[in-house]
XYZ file of C-alpha atoms in Angstrom:
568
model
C 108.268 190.540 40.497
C 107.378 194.217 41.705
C 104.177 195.262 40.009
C 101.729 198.406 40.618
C 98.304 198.559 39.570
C 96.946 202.774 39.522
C 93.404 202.535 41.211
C 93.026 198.645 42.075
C 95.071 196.788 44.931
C 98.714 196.480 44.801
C 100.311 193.060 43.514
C 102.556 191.996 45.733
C 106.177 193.695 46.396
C 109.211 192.107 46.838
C 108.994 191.568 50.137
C 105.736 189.804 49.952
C 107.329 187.125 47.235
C 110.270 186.152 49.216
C 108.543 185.736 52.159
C 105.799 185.355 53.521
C 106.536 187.352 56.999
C 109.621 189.293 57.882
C 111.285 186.696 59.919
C 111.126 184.415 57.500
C 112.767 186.107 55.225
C 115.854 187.108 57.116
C 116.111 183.121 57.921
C 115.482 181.534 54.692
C 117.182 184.157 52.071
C 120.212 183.599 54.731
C 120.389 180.283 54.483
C 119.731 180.293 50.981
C 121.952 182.696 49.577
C 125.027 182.055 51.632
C 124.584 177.868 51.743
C 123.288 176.843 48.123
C 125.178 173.736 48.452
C 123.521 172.871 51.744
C 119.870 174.314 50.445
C 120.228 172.458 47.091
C 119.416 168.484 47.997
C 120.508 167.154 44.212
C 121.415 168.977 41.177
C 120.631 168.038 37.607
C 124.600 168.229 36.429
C 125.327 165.683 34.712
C 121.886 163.317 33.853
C 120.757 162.469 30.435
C 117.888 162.931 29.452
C 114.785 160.868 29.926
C 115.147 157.354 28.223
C 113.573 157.065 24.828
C 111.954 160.732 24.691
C 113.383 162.664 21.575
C 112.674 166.067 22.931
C 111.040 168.610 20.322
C 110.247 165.622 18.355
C 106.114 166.083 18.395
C 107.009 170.010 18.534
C 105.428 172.911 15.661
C 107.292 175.971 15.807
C 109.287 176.958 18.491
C 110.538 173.733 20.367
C 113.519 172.376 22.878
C 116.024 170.315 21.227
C 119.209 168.829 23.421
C 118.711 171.538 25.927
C 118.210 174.297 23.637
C 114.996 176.584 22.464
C 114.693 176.334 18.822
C 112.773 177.760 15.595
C 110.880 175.450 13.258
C 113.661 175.914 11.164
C 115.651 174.393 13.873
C 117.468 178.041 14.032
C 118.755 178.600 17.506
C 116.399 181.654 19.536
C 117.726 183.273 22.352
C 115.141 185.390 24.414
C 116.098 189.092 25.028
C 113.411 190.910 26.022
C 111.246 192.305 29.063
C 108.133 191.807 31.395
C 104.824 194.001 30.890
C 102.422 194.272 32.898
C 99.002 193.915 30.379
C 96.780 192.835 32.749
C 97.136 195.985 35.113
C 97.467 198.081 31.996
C 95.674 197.353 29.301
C 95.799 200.566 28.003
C 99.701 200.844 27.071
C 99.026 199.265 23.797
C 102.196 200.757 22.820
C 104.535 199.228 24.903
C 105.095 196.307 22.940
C 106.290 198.786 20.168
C 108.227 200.914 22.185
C 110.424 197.570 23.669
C 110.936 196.051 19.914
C 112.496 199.519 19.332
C 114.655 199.927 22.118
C 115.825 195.962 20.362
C 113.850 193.742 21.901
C 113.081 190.282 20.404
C 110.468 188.893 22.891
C 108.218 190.458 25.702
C 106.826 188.165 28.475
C 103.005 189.268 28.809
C 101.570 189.281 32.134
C 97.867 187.783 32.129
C 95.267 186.917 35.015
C 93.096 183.826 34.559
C 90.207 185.136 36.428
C 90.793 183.781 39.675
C 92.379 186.923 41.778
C 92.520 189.806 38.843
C 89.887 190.579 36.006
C 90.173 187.849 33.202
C 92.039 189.011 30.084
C 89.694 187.088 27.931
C 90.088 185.217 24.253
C 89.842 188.741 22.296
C 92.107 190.670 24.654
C 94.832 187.327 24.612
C 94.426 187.459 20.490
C 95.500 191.209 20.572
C 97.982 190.635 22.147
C 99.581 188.181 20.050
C 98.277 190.076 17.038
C 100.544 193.461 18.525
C 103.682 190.695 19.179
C 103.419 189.687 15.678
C 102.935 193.192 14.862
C 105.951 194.127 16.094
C 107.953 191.193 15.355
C 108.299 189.750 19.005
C 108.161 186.524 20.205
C 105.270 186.494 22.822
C 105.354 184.389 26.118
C 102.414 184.545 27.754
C 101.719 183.914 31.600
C 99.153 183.563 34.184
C 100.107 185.988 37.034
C 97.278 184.607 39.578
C 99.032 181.843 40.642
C 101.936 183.906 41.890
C 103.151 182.197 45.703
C 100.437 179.627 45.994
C 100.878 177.780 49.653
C 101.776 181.211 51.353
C 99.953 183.560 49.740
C 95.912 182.825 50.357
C 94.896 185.034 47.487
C 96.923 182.900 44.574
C 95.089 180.625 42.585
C 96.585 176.890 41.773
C 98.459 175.883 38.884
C 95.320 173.520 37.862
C 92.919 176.663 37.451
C 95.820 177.965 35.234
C 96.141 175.079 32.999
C 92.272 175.191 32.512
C 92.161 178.782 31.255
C 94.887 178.050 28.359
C 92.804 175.153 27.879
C 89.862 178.101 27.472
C 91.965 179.529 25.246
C 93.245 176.866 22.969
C 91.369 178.173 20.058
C 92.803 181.532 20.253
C 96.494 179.772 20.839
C 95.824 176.961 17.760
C 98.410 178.393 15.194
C 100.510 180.331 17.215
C 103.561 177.723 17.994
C 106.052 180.028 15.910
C 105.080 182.715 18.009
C 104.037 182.007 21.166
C 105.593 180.457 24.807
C 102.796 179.339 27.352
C 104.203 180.128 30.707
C 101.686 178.095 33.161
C 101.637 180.095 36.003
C 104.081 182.890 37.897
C 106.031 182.253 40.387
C 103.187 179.777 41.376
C 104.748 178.761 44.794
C 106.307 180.516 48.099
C 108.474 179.457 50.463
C 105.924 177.389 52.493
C 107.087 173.455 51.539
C 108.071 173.828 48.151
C 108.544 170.371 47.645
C 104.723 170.530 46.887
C 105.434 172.417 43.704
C 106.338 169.459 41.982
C 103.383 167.496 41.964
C 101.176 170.343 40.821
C 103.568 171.289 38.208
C 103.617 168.095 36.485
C 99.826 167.525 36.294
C 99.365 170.943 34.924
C 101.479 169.969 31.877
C 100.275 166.422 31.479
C 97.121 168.173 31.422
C 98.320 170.575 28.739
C 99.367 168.354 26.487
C 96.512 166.178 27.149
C 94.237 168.609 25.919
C 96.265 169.002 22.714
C 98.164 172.223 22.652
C 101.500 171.747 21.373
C 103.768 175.052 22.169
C 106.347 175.465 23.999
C 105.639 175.323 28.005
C 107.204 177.420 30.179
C 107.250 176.065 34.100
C 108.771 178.685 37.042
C 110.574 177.589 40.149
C 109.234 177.485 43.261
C 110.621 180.084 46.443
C 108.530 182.764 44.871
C 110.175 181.915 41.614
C 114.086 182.071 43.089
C 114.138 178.320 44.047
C 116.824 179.115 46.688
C 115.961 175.920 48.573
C 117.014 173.652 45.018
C 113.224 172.242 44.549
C 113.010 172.953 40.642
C 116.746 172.116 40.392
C 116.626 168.857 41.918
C 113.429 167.394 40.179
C 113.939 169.328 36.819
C 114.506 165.767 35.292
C 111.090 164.335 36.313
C 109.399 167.644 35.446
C 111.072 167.828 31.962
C 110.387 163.841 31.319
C 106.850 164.113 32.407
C 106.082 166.010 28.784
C 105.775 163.815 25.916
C 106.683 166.184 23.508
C 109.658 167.059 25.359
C 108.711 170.481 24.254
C 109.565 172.547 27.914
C 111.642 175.309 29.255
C 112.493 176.128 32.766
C 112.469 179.511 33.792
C 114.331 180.779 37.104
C 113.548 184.441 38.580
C 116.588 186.298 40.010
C 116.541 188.807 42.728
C 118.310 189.385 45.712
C 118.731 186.035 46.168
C 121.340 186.200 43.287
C 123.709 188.793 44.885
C 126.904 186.446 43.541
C 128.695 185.011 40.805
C 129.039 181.772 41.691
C 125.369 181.546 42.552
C 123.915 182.775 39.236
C 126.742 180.699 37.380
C 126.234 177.690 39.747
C 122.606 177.107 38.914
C 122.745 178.300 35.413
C 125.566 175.794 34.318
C 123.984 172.808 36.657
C 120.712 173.069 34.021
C 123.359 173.798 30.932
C 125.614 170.611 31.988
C 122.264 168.210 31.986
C 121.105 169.543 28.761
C 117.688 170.648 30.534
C 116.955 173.817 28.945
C 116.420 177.584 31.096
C 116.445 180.942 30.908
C 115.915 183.743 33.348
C 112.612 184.816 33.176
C 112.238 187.472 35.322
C 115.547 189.358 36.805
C 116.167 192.839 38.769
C 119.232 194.941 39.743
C 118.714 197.742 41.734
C 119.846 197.196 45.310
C 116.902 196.801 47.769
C 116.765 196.238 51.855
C 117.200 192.413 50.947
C 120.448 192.795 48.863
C 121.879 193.795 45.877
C 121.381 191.406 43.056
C 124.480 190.961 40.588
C 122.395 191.389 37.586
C 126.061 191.604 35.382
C 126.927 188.065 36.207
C 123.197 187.268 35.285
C 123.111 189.211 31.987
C 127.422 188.114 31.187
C 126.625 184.590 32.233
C 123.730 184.059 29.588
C 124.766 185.796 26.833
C 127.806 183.586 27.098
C 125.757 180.360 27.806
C 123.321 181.296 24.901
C 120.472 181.572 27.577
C 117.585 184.126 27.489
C 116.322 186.788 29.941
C 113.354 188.941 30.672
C 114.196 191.965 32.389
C 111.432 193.052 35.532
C 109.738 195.147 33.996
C 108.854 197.716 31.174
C 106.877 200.500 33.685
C 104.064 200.596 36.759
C 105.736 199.077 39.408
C 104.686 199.621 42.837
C 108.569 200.409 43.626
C 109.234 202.223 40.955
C 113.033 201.114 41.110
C 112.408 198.214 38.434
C 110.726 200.393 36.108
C 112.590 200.218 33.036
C 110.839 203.163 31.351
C 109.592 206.075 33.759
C 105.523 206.367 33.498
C 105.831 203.971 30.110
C 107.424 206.552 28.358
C 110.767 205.040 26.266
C 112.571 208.296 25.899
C 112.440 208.681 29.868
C 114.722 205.232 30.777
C 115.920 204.641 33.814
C 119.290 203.573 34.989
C 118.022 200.245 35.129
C 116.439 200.597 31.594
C 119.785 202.478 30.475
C 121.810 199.134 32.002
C 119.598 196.671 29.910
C 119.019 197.947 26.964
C 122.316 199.634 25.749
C 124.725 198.024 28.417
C 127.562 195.518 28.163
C 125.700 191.884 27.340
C 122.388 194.369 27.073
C 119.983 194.094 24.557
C 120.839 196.355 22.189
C 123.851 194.711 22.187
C 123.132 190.829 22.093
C 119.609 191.034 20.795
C 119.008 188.825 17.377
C 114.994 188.642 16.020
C 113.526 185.580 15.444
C 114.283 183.933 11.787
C 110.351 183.383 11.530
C 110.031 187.240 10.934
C 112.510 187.179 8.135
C 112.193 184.867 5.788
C 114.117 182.239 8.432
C 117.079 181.252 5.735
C 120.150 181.718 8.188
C 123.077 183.980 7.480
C 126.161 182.348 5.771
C 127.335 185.577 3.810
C 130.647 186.655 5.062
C 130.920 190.565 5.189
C 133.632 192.584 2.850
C 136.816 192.668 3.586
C 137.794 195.724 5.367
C 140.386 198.495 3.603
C 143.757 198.582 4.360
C 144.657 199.941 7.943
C 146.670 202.858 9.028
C 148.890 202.838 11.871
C 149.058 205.975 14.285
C 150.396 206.884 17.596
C 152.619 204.591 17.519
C 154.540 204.448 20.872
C 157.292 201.256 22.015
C 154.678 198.946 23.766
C 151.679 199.609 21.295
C 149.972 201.189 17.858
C 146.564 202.421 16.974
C 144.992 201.157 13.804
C 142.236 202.788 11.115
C 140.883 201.473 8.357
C 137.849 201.573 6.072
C 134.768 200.077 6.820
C 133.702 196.678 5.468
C 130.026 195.797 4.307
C 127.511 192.992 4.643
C 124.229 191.653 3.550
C 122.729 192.194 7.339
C 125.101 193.983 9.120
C 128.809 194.575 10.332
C 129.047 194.098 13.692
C 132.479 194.111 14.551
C 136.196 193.594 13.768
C 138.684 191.511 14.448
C 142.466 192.818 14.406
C 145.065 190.046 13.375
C 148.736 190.272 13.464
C 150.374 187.930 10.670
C 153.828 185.974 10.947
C 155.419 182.359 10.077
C 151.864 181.723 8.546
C 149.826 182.089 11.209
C 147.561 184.764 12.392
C 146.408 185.531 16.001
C 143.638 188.215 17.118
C 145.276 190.636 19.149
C 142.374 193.351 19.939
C 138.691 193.967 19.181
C 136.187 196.692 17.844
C 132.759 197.289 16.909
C 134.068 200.572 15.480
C 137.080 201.239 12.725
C 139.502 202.108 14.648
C 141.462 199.886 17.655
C 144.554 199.913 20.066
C 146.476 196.699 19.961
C 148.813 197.245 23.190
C 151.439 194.365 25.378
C 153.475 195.103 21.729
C 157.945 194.772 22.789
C 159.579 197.996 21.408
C 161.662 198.319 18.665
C 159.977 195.144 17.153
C 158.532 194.783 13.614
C 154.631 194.025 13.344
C 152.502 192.767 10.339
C 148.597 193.529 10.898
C 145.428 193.024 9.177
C 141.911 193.290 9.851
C 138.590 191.037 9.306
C 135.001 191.856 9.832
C 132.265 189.703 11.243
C 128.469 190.127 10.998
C 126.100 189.053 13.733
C 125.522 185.173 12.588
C 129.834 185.077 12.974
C 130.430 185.297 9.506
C 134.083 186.266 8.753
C 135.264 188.357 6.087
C 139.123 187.766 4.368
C 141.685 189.455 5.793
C 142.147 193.365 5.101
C 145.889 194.107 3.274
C 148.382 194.055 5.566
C 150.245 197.349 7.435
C 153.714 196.622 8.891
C 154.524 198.272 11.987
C 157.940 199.129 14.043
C 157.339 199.939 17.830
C 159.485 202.883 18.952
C 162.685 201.579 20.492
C 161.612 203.380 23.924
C 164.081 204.071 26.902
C 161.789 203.216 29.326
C 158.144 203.556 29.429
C 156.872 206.969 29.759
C 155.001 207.632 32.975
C 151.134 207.903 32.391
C 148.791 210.492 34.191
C 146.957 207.196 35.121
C 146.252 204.779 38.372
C 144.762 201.532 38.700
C 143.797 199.109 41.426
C 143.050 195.710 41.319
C 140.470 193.433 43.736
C 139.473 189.800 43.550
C 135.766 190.422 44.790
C 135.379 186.815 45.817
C 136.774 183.526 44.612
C 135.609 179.810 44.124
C 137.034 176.387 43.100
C 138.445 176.771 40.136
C 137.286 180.531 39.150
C 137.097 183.870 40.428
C 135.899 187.230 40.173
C 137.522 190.147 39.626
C 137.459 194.500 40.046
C 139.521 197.146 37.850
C 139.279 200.501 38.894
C 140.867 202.630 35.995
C 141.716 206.828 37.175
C 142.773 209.355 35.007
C 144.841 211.261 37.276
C 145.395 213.432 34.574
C 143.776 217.459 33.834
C 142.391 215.917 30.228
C 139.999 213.799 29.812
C 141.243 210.314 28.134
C 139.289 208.797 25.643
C 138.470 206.135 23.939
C 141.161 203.891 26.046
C 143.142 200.694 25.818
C 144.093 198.962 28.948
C 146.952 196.237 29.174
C 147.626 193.842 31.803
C 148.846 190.392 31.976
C 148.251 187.728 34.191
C 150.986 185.377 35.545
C 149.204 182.060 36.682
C 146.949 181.090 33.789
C 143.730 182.535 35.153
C 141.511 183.166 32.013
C 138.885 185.968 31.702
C 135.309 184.538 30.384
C 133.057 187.101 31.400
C 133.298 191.478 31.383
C 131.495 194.213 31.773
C 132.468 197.775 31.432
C 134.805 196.685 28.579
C 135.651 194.006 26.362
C 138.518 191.819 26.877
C 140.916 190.210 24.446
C 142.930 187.699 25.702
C 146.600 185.720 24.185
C 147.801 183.459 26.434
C 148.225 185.742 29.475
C 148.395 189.137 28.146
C 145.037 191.113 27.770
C 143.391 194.059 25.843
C 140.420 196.076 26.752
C 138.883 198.072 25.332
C 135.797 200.073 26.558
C 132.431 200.031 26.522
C 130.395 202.689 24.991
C 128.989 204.330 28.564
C 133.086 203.948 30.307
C 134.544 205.404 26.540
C 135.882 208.554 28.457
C 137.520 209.124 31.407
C 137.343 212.151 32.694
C 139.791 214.120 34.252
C 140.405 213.084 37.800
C 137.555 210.484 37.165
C 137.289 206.550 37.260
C 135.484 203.522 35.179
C 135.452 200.659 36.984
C 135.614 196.831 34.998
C 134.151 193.780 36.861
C 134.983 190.272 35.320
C 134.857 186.675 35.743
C 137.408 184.321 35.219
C 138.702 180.638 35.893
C 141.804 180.051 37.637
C 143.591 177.330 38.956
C 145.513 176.683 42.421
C 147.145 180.305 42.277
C 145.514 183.456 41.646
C 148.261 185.790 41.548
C 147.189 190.101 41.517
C 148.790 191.515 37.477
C 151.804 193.074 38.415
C 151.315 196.258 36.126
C 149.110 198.106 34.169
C 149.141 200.166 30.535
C 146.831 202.895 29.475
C 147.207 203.758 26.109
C 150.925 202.010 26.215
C 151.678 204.456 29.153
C 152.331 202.616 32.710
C 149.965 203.388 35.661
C 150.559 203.950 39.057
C 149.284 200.791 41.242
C 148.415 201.866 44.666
């Protein structure tokens, strides 16, 4: 974390959390960025859980069931949210408000037990649940004291932690729907974090000894980036040493996390054991340590179903993570701009927790959609219109089919009415339709069908367009990939459809910038809201992730709008 306090001593910085001197830092974030595999003594991937422990089973409210964070309804709850700092401000009551309507569905509250920072005590901790109620968030609540422990003098131990929830276990008693009990930040630094287990464990035995029953929330080690593999290789133990089984990892991603197969990596080892995570705390403006690759964070767990908490709402010392400028939500940032209304953002990916709304889960398939129209039709592709369809919750997208031997297959994607389906052979006959789908993945029946006759063409007409093509960096079995889309043109182009098609099998599973649609080799994207236009002489640029296998050969051509593009 980067946190400010106006008037009182600084938190620590960056800096101070990945290290605890300078030439530390350049040693260990070296070793630990470029070598995981080498850092990383044993990974999780592939153990069962403990013997004989149903996990959730002694669990009220929210609870862990094979791997994942539940409801009491059993409803599946995916964290999107952000940090705020409380303890430093207690006066920006309104923040929690201000996140839940930017779309927010939790907040991580940052506490102090006593032992470094004034003591939010049991009146202060009961407002702030009663505002995350208020507001309809859920509410994880930490103890920012311990943050570094073993390198930092000034933290206080995990043990002094677990004793102030224990202080507060009359203002918590009730509260399982609502809140997550995060022990202690970051409560260990790079000096031997092998110790972190020990302390870790005895501070939830001692939890659950005392007889609160939430959900428990334990951070990694390495200033909460676990870059040398500590929480990774004894998750197991940790998880097994809770009765209730009732216990969520959470790792914090910096600089550390400057690549795909880093993020994706650690993410999928805890995924693949069933040992549930999230990211609790992630930033992505560059800094003198690196730039981390907060897309392959935010693309990587909205497609694993995993939460995150975005560092942080506003008062940071380095004012670079501050999501909102001086708390204000009409002044974001470009880091606020990027999580709340970007690709895999909140806005976008955010769903509120059941126990807010009666908790009975969606099954109501939206209307079907009217018939569509076809327009600018051209040999290699068509644009289609049609009415909107409507739902009990909400529409919030559409699927475009095209129909033939008895079969249909989904050919593009919208969240609007209209959509490009392009890769289309010309002078070829086309039957269409369209279904809706709501947020819980209802789908609607199919619209009526439009038949369609690509133009018979001569030749594809030359677009004003150019595109180039990187692999950014690649890894067994997967790879990641760069599109940088020009309009060489003197209008601006907008809204877009890009076709490509890729020879040796390589699948895309992860985008940002657009969303892909993919048949067999041939793909359709279309843009996201903030790359919509292109402006003359001006380029978006897509970033993806993808699997591959032995070859991982460069698309040979590229359509915009069904016109070719130059590839330089």
């Amino acid at each position: 974390m980067r946190t400010a306090r106006r008037g009182t001593p600084a938190p620590k910085t960056l800096a101070a959390r990945l290290v605890a001197g300078l030439a530390a830092l350049i040693g260990l974030v070296v070793v630990g960025a470029l070598c995981p595999g080498a850092a990383v003594a044993q990974s999780p991937a592939g153990r069962a859980p403990a013997q004989g422990q149903s996990a959730g089973a002694q669990a009220a409210g929210l609870h862990i069931a094979d791997g994942r964070l539940l409801e009491g309804n059993g409803n599946d709850f995916v964290m999107r949210g952000v940090n705020h700092a409380h303890t430093w401000y207690p006066g920006e009551t309104q923040s929690l408000a201000d996140v839940k309507a930017l779309g927010a569905n939790s907040v991580r509250v940052v506490l102090s037990d006593g032992y470094r920072w004034s003591e939010n005590g049991p009146e202060d901790v009961a407002a702030v649940i009663g505002q995350c109620k208020a507001n309809r968030l859920i509410c994880v609540l930490e103890v920012h004291d311990t943050t570094g422990y073993g390198e930092d003098a000034a933290a206080g131990t995990l043990d002094h932690a677990a004793d102030y929830w224990i202080g507060l276990k009359d203002v918590l008693a009730g509260q399982e729907d609502y809140v997550v009990v995060n022990i202690g930040n970051e409560p260990w630094g790079n000096t031997d974090p092998a110790g972190w287990t020990e302390p870790t464990v005895a501070a939830v035995k001692k939890l659950r000894a005392a007889g609160l029953q939430h959900t428990i929330m334990v951070d990694a080690p390495n200033w909460g980036q676990d870059w040398q593999g500590v929480m990774r290789a004894e998750a197991q133990s940790v998880y097994g040493a809770d009765p209730t089984g009732n216990l969520i990892f959470s790792i914090h991603m910096y600089s550390v996390y400057d690549t795909a197969q880093e993020i994706t990596d650690y993410l999928n080892a805890f995924v693949d054991a069933k040992l549930p995570i999230l990211i609790g705390e992630f930033g992505g403006p560059a800094d003198q340590y690196g730039d981390p690759d907060e897309d392959t964070m935010m693309a990587a767990a909205e497609q694993l179903r995993l939460g995150y908490l975005a560092w942080s709402w506003s008062g940071n010392t380095d004012p670079v993570l501050d999501l909102a400028l001086d708390f204000d939500p009409s002044r974001l940032s470009d880091w606020g701009e990027r999580i709340f209304h970007g690709v895999d953002g909140i806005a976008q990916t955010s769903k509120e927790a059941t126990v807010y709304g009666g908790g009975a889960p969606d099954t109501q398939a939206p209307t079907a959609p009217g018939s569509p129209t076809a327009t600018a039709v051209t040999d290699t592709s068509v644009t289609l219109g049609w009415t909107a369809a409507t739902d009990d919750t909400a529409v919030t997208g559409y699927d475009v089919v095209r129909l033939g031997d008895g079969t249909e297959t989904t050919v593009a994607a919208s969240t609007t009415t209209t959509a490009t389906v392009t890769g289309l052979t010309p002078g070829t006959a086309y039957t269409f339709a369209v279904r809706a789908r709501d947020e819980a993945g209802n789908r609607s029946a199919a619209s009526p069908a439009v038949e369609v006759t690509t133009d018979e063409g001569g030749g594809t007409p030359g677009g004003a367009c150019s595109v180039g093509y990187r692999v950014v960096g690649e890894w067994p079995g997967g790879f990641q990939g760069e599109i940088a889309v020009r309009n060489t043109g003197s209008t601006a182009v907008g809204p877009w459809a890009l076709a490509f098609a890729f020879a040796d099998g390589q699948t895309i599973t992860n985008m940002w910038g657009g969303t892909a649609t993919q048949n067999a080799g041939a793909v359709s994207v279309a843009p996201a809201s903030y790359t919509a236009t292109i402006p003359a002489g001006g380029t978006v640029t897509l970033g993806f992730t993808a699997q591959k296998g032995g070859t991982n050969t460069a698309p040979a051509a590229f359509s915009l709008n069904g016109a070719a593009c130059a590839t330089p």
